[in-house]
Coordinates of C-alpha atoms in Angstrom, one line a residue:
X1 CA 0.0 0.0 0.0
X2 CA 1.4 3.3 -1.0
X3 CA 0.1 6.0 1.6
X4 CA -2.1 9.0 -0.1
X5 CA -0.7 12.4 0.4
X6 CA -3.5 15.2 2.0
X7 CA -4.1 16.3 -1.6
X8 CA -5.8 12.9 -2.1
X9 CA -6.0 12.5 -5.5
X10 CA -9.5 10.2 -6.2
X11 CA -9.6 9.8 -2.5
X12 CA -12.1 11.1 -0.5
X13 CA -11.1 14.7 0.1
X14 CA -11.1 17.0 3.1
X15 CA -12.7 19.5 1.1
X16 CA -16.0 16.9 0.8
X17 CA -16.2 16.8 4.4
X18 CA -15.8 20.5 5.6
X19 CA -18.8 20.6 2.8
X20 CA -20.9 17.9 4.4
X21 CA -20.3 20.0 7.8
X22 CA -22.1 23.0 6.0
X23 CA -24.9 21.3 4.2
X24 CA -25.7 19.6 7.6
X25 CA -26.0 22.7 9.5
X26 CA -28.0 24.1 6.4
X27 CA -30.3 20.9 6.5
X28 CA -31.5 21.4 10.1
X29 CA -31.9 25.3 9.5
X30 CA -34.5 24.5 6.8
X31 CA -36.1 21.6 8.5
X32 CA -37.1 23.9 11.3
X33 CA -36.0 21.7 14.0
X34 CA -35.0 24.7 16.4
X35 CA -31.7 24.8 17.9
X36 CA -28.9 22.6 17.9
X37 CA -28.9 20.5 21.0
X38 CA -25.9 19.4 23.1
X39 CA -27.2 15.7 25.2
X40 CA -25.4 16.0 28.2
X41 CA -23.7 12.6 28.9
X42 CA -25.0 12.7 33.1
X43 CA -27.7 14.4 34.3
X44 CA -26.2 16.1 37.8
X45 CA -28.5 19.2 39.0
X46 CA -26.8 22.7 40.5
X47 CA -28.3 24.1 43.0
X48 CA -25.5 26.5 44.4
X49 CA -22.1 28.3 43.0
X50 CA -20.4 25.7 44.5
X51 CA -21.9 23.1 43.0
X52 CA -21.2 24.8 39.9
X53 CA -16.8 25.0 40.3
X54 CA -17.5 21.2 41.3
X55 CA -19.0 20.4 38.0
X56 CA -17.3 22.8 35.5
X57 CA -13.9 20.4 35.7
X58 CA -16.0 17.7 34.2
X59 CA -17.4 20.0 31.8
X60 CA -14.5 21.2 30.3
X61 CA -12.2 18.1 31.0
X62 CA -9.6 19.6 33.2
X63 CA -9.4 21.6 36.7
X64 CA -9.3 25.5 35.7
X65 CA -6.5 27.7 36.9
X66 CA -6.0 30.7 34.6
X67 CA -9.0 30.4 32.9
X68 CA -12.2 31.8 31.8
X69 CA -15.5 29.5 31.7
X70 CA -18.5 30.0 30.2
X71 CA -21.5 27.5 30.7
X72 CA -24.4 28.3 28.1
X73 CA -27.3 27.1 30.0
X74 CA -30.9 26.4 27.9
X75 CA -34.1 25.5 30.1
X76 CA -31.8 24.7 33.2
X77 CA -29.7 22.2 31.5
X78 CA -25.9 22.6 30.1
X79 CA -25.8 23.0 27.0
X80 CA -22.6 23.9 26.3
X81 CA -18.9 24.8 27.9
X82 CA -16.0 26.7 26.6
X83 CA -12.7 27.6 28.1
X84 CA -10.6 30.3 26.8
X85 CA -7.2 31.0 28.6
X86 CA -7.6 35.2 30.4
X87 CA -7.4 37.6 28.0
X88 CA -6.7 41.1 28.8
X89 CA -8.9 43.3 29.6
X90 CA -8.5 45.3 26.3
X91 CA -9.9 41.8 24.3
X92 CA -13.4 41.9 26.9
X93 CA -15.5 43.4 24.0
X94 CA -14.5 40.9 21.7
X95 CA -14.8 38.2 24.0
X96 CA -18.1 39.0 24.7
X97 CA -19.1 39.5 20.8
X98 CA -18.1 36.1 20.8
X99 CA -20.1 34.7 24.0
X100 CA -22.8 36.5 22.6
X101 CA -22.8 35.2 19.1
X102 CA -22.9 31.5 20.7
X103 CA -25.8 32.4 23.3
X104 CA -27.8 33.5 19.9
X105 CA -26.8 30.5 18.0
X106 CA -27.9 27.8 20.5
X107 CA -30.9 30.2 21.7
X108 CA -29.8 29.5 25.4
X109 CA -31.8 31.0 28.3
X110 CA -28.9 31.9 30.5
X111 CA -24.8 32.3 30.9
X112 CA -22.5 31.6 34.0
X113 CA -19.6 32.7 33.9
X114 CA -16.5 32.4 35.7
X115 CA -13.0 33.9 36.1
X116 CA -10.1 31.5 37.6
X117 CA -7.0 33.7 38.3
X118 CA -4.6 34.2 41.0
X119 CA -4.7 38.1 40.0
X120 CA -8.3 39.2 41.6
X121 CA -8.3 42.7 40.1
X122 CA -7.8 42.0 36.3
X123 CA -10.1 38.9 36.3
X124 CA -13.0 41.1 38.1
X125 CA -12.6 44.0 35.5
X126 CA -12.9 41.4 33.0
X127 CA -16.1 40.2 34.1
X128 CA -17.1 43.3 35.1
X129 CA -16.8 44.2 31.1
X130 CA -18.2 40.9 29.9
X131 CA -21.7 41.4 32.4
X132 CA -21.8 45.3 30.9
X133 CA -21.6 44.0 27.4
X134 CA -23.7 40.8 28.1
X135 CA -26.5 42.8 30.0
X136 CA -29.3 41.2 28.0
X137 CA -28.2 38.1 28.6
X138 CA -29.6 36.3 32.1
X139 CA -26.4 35.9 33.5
X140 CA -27.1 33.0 36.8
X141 CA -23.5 33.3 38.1
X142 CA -20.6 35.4 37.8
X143 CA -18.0 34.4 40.0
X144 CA -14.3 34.9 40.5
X145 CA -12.3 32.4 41.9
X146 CA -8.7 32.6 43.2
X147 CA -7.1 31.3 46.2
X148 CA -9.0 28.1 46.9
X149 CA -12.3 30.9 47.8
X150 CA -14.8 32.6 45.6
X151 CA -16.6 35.5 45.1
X152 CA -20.2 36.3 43.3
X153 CA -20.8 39.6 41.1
X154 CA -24.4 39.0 41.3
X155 CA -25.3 38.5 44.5
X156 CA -25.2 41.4 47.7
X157 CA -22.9 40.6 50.6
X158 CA -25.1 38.3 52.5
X159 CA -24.0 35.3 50.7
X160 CA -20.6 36.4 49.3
X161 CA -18.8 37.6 51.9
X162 CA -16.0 40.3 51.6
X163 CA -13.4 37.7 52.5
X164 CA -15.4 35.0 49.6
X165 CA -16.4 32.0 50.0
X166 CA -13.5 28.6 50.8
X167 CA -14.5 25.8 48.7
X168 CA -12.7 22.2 48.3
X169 CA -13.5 20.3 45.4
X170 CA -12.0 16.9 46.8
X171 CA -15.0 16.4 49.4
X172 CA -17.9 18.1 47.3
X173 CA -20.9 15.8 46.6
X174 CA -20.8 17.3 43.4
X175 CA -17.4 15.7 42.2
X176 CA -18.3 12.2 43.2
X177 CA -21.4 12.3 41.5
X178 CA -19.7 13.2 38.0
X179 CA -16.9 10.4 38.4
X180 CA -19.6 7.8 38.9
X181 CA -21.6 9.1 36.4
X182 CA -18.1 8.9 34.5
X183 CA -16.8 12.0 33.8
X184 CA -13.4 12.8 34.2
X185 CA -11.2 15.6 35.0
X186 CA -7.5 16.7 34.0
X187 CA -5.8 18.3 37.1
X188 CA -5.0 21.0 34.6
X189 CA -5.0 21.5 30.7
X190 CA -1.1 21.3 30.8
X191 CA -1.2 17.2 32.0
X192 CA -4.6 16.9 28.9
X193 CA -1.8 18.2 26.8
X194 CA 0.7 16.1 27.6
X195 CA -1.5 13.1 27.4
X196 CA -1.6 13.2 23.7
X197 CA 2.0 14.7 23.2
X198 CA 3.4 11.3 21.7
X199 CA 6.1 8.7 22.7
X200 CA 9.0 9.9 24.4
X201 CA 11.9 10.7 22.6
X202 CA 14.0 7.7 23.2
X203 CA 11.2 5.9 21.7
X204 CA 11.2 7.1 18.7
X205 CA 14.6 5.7 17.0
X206 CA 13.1 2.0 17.3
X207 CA 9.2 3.1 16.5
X208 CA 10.9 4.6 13.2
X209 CA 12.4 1.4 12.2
X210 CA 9.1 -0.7 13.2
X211 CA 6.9 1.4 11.0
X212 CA 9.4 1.0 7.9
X213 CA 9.6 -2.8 8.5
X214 CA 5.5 -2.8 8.4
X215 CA 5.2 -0.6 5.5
X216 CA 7.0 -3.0 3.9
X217 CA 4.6 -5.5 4.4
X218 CA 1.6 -3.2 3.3
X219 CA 2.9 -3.1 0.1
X220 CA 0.6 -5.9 -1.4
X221 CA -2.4 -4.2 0.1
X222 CA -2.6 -2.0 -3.2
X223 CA -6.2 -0.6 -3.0
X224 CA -8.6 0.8 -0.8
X225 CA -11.0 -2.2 0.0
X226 CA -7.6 -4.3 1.4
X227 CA -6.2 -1.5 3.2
X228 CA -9.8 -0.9 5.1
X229 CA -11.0 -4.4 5.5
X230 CA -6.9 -4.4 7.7
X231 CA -8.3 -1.2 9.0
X232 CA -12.0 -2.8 10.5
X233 CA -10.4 -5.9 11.4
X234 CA -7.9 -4.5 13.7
X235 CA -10.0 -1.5 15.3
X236 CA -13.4 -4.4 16.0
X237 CA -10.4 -6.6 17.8
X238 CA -9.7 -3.6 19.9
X239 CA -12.9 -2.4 20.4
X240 CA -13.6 -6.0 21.8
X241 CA -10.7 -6.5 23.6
X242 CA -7.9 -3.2 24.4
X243 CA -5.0 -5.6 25.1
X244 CA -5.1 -6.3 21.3
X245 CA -4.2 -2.5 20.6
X246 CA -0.2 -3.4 21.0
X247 CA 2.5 -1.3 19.3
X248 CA 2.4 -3.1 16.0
X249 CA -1.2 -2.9 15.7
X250 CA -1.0 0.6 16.7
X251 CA 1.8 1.7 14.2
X252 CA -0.5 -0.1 11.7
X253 CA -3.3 1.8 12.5
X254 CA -1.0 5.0 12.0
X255 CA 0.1 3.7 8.6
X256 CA -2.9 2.9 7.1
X257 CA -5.0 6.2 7.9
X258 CA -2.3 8.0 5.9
X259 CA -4.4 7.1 3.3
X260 CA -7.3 9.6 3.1
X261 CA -9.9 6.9 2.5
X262 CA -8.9 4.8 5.0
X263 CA -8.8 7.5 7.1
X264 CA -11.9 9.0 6.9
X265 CA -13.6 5.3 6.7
X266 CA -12.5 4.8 10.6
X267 CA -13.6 8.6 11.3
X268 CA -16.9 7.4 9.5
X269 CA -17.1 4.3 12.1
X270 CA -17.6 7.1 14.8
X271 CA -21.1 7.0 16.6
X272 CA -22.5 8.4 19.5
X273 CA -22.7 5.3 21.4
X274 CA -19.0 4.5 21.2
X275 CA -17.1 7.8 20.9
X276 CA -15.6 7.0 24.2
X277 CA -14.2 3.8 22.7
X278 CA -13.1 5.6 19.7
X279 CA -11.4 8.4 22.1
X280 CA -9.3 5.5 24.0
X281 CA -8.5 3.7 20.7
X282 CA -6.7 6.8 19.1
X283 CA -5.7 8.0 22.2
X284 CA -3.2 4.8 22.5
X285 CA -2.5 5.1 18.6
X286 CA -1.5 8.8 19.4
X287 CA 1.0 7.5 22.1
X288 CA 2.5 5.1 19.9
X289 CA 3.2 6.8 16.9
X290 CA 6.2 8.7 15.4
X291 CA 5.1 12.2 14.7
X292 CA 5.3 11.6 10.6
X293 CA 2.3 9.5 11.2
X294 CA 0.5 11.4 14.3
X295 CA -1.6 13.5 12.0
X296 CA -4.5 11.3 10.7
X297 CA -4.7 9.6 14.6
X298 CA -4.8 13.1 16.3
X299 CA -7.4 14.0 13.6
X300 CA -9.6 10.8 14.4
X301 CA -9.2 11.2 18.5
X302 CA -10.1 14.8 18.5
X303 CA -13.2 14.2 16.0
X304 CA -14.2 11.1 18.5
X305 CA -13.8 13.7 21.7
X306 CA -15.8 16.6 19.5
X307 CA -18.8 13.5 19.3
X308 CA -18.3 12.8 23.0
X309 CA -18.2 16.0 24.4
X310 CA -14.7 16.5 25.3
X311 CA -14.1 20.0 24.1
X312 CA -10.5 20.7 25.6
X313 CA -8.8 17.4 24.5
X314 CA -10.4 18.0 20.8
X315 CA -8.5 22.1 21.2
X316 CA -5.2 19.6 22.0
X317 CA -5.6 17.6 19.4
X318 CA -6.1 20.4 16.2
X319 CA -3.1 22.6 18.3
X320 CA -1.0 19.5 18.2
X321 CA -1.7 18.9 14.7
X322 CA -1.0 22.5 14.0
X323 CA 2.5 21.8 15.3
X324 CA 3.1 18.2 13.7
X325 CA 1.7 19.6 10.0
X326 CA 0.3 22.9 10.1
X327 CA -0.9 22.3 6.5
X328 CA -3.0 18.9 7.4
X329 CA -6.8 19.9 6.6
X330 CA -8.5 17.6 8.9
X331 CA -7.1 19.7 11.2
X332 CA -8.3 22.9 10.4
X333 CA -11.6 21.2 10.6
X334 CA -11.1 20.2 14.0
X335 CA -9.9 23.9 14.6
X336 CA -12.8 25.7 12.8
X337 CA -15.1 22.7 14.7
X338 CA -13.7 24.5 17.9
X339 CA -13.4 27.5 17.2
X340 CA -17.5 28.6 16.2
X341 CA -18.4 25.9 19.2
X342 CA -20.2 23.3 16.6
X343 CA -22.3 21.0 19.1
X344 CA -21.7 17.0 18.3
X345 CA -25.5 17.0 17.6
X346 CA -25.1 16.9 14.0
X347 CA -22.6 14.4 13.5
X348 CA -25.0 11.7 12.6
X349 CA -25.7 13.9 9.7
X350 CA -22.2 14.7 8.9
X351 CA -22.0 10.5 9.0
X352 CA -24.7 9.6 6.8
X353 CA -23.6 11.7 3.8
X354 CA -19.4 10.6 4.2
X355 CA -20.8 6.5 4.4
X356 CA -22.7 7.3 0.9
X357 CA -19.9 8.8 -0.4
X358 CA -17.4 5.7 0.8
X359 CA -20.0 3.5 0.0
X360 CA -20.2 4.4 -3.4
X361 CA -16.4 3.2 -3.9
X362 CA -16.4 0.3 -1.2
X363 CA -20.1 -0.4 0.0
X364 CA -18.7 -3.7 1.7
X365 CA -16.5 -1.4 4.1
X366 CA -18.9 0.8 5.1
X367 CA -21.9 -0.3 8.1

């Protein structure tokens, strides 16, 4: 098998898919369904501020430091979460042209918002700005939160005192609950990063000369049906069984997503019942892999957390890919996927239109 190069010749292109994301979107618009809605994966109900820091962790997929959260909230459920690191106090108007635009979008009823910063006075001037600019927004909770304490903007001083309010995250109800509901939490974005940074170094020398010694032997796979039916057989065995995700199936994996079909037929495999097994099985491809091959595996882990709800691994994944090959387009799909806050809701669209166009090359691959 001779690995396709991103341009893709007759492959299935990038291009198709960032076109499918569109007409998806445009589909639901004229079908009238509403707004685009985010299923949360446990249902865990907040009652106080603190219950909200608890939960927010889970929400975003890491413990907050130097941060600022925004939880877009439709007939008091979650609909959505983003994280964006503090900006300045200068960037507040744009910030909250942004917040604003996705509160419109997803027709949500409410905002919290919440400032994590070790520097009280430049975090509270920047909500300050974002609850001027947001005033038509209901805004349920504005907090700042520094110094293992926190402090309300919108509520008088009988429940936020002028000294705020200690909170501990390891004994809250609230934290339990999301782990055995099975949610998970970073302990902060830098150890998410690293989690998907690759092999060490000293790995790399022998992973090299693994991969060439298996390309070798995907030589005689020569066309796309070959190369996928290798591709299916080795992600159902670890699907079934993890153990059988070892380095040479995992290099395989890398190798034979190089190919843009063979790619985008395991990102087609995606559903919303096993995203989480999808983020695990790339997640151990990702650590596995030389960087040369880390693209197409980065790509398909951070389009598996997108479908599962794991917004800050999927911002990882299209940053590492950035680094790794700034040019790879799957990447800029995951970034612009990121970037306007598309909800996972209308991947099963995205789905059905990619199988029909791999079916119509390979309809034995594609179930």
């Amino acid at each position: 098998m001779t690995p396709s190069q991103e341009s893709g010749g007759k492959r299935l292109a990038r291009t198709k898919s960032a076109r499918t994301l569109r007409q998806a979107k445009k589909a639901r618009r004229r079908r009238g369904n509403g707004p685009l809605q985010v299923e949360a994966r446990a249902r865990l109900k907040v009652r106080r501020p603190d219950d909200l820091l608890a939960i927010v962790p889970y929400l975003i997929g890491f413990h907050p430091d130097e941060d600022l959260v925004a939880v877009f909230i439709k007939s008091g459920r979650v609909k959505l979460a983003t994280r964006t690191d503090i900006p300045p106090e200068s960037a507040g108007d744009e910030l909250a042209e942004w917040i604003h635009a996705l509160a419109k979008r997803e027709w949500v009823d409410a905002l919290a918002l919440i400032a994590y910063s070790a520097a009280s006075l430049p975090a509270n001037r920047l909500l300050t700005r974002l609850m001027d600019r947001l005033s038509e927004h209901e805004l349920t909770n504005v907090l700042y939160v520094g110094h293992g304490r926190w402090w309300s903007l919108t509520c008088g001083e009988e429940c936020c005192p002028l000294t705020g309010t200690p909170y501990d995250l390891s004994s809250h109800p609230m934290s339990a609950a999301a782990v055995f509901a099975g949610l998970g939490a970073r302990a902060n974005r830098r150890e998410l990063e690293a989690s998907i940074s690759g092999p060490a170094e000293a790995e790399l020398p022998h992973l090299r000369d693994m991969a060439g010694d298996l390309l070798a032997e995907l030589e005689p796979f020569d066309s796309g049906t070959a190369a996928g039916q290798l591709l299916v057989s080795i992600m159902d065995s670890a699907m079934a069984d993890p153990s059988a995700l070892d380095e040479r199936n995992c290099l395989l994996l890398g190798l034979l997503t190089t190919d843009i079909y063979v790619r985008d037929l395991a990102w087609a495999r995606i559903s919303r019942n096993d995203a989480e097994d999808h983020v695990r099985l790339w997640g151990s491809v990702v650590s596995r892999v030389p960087p040369a091959l880390a693209p197409a595996p980065l790509c398909l882990l951070g389009m598996a957390a997108w479908v599962s709800g794991h917004g800050a691994l999927v911002n990882c994944c299209w940053e590492r890919v950035s680094q790794v090959d700034p040019d790879y387009s799957m990447g800029k799909l995951l970034s612009d996927i990121s970037q306007r806050g598309i909800p996972p809701s209308i991947w099963q669209e995205i789905k059905e239109d990619m199988q029909a166009e791999l079916a119509a090359d390979h309809p034995l691959l594609v179930g």
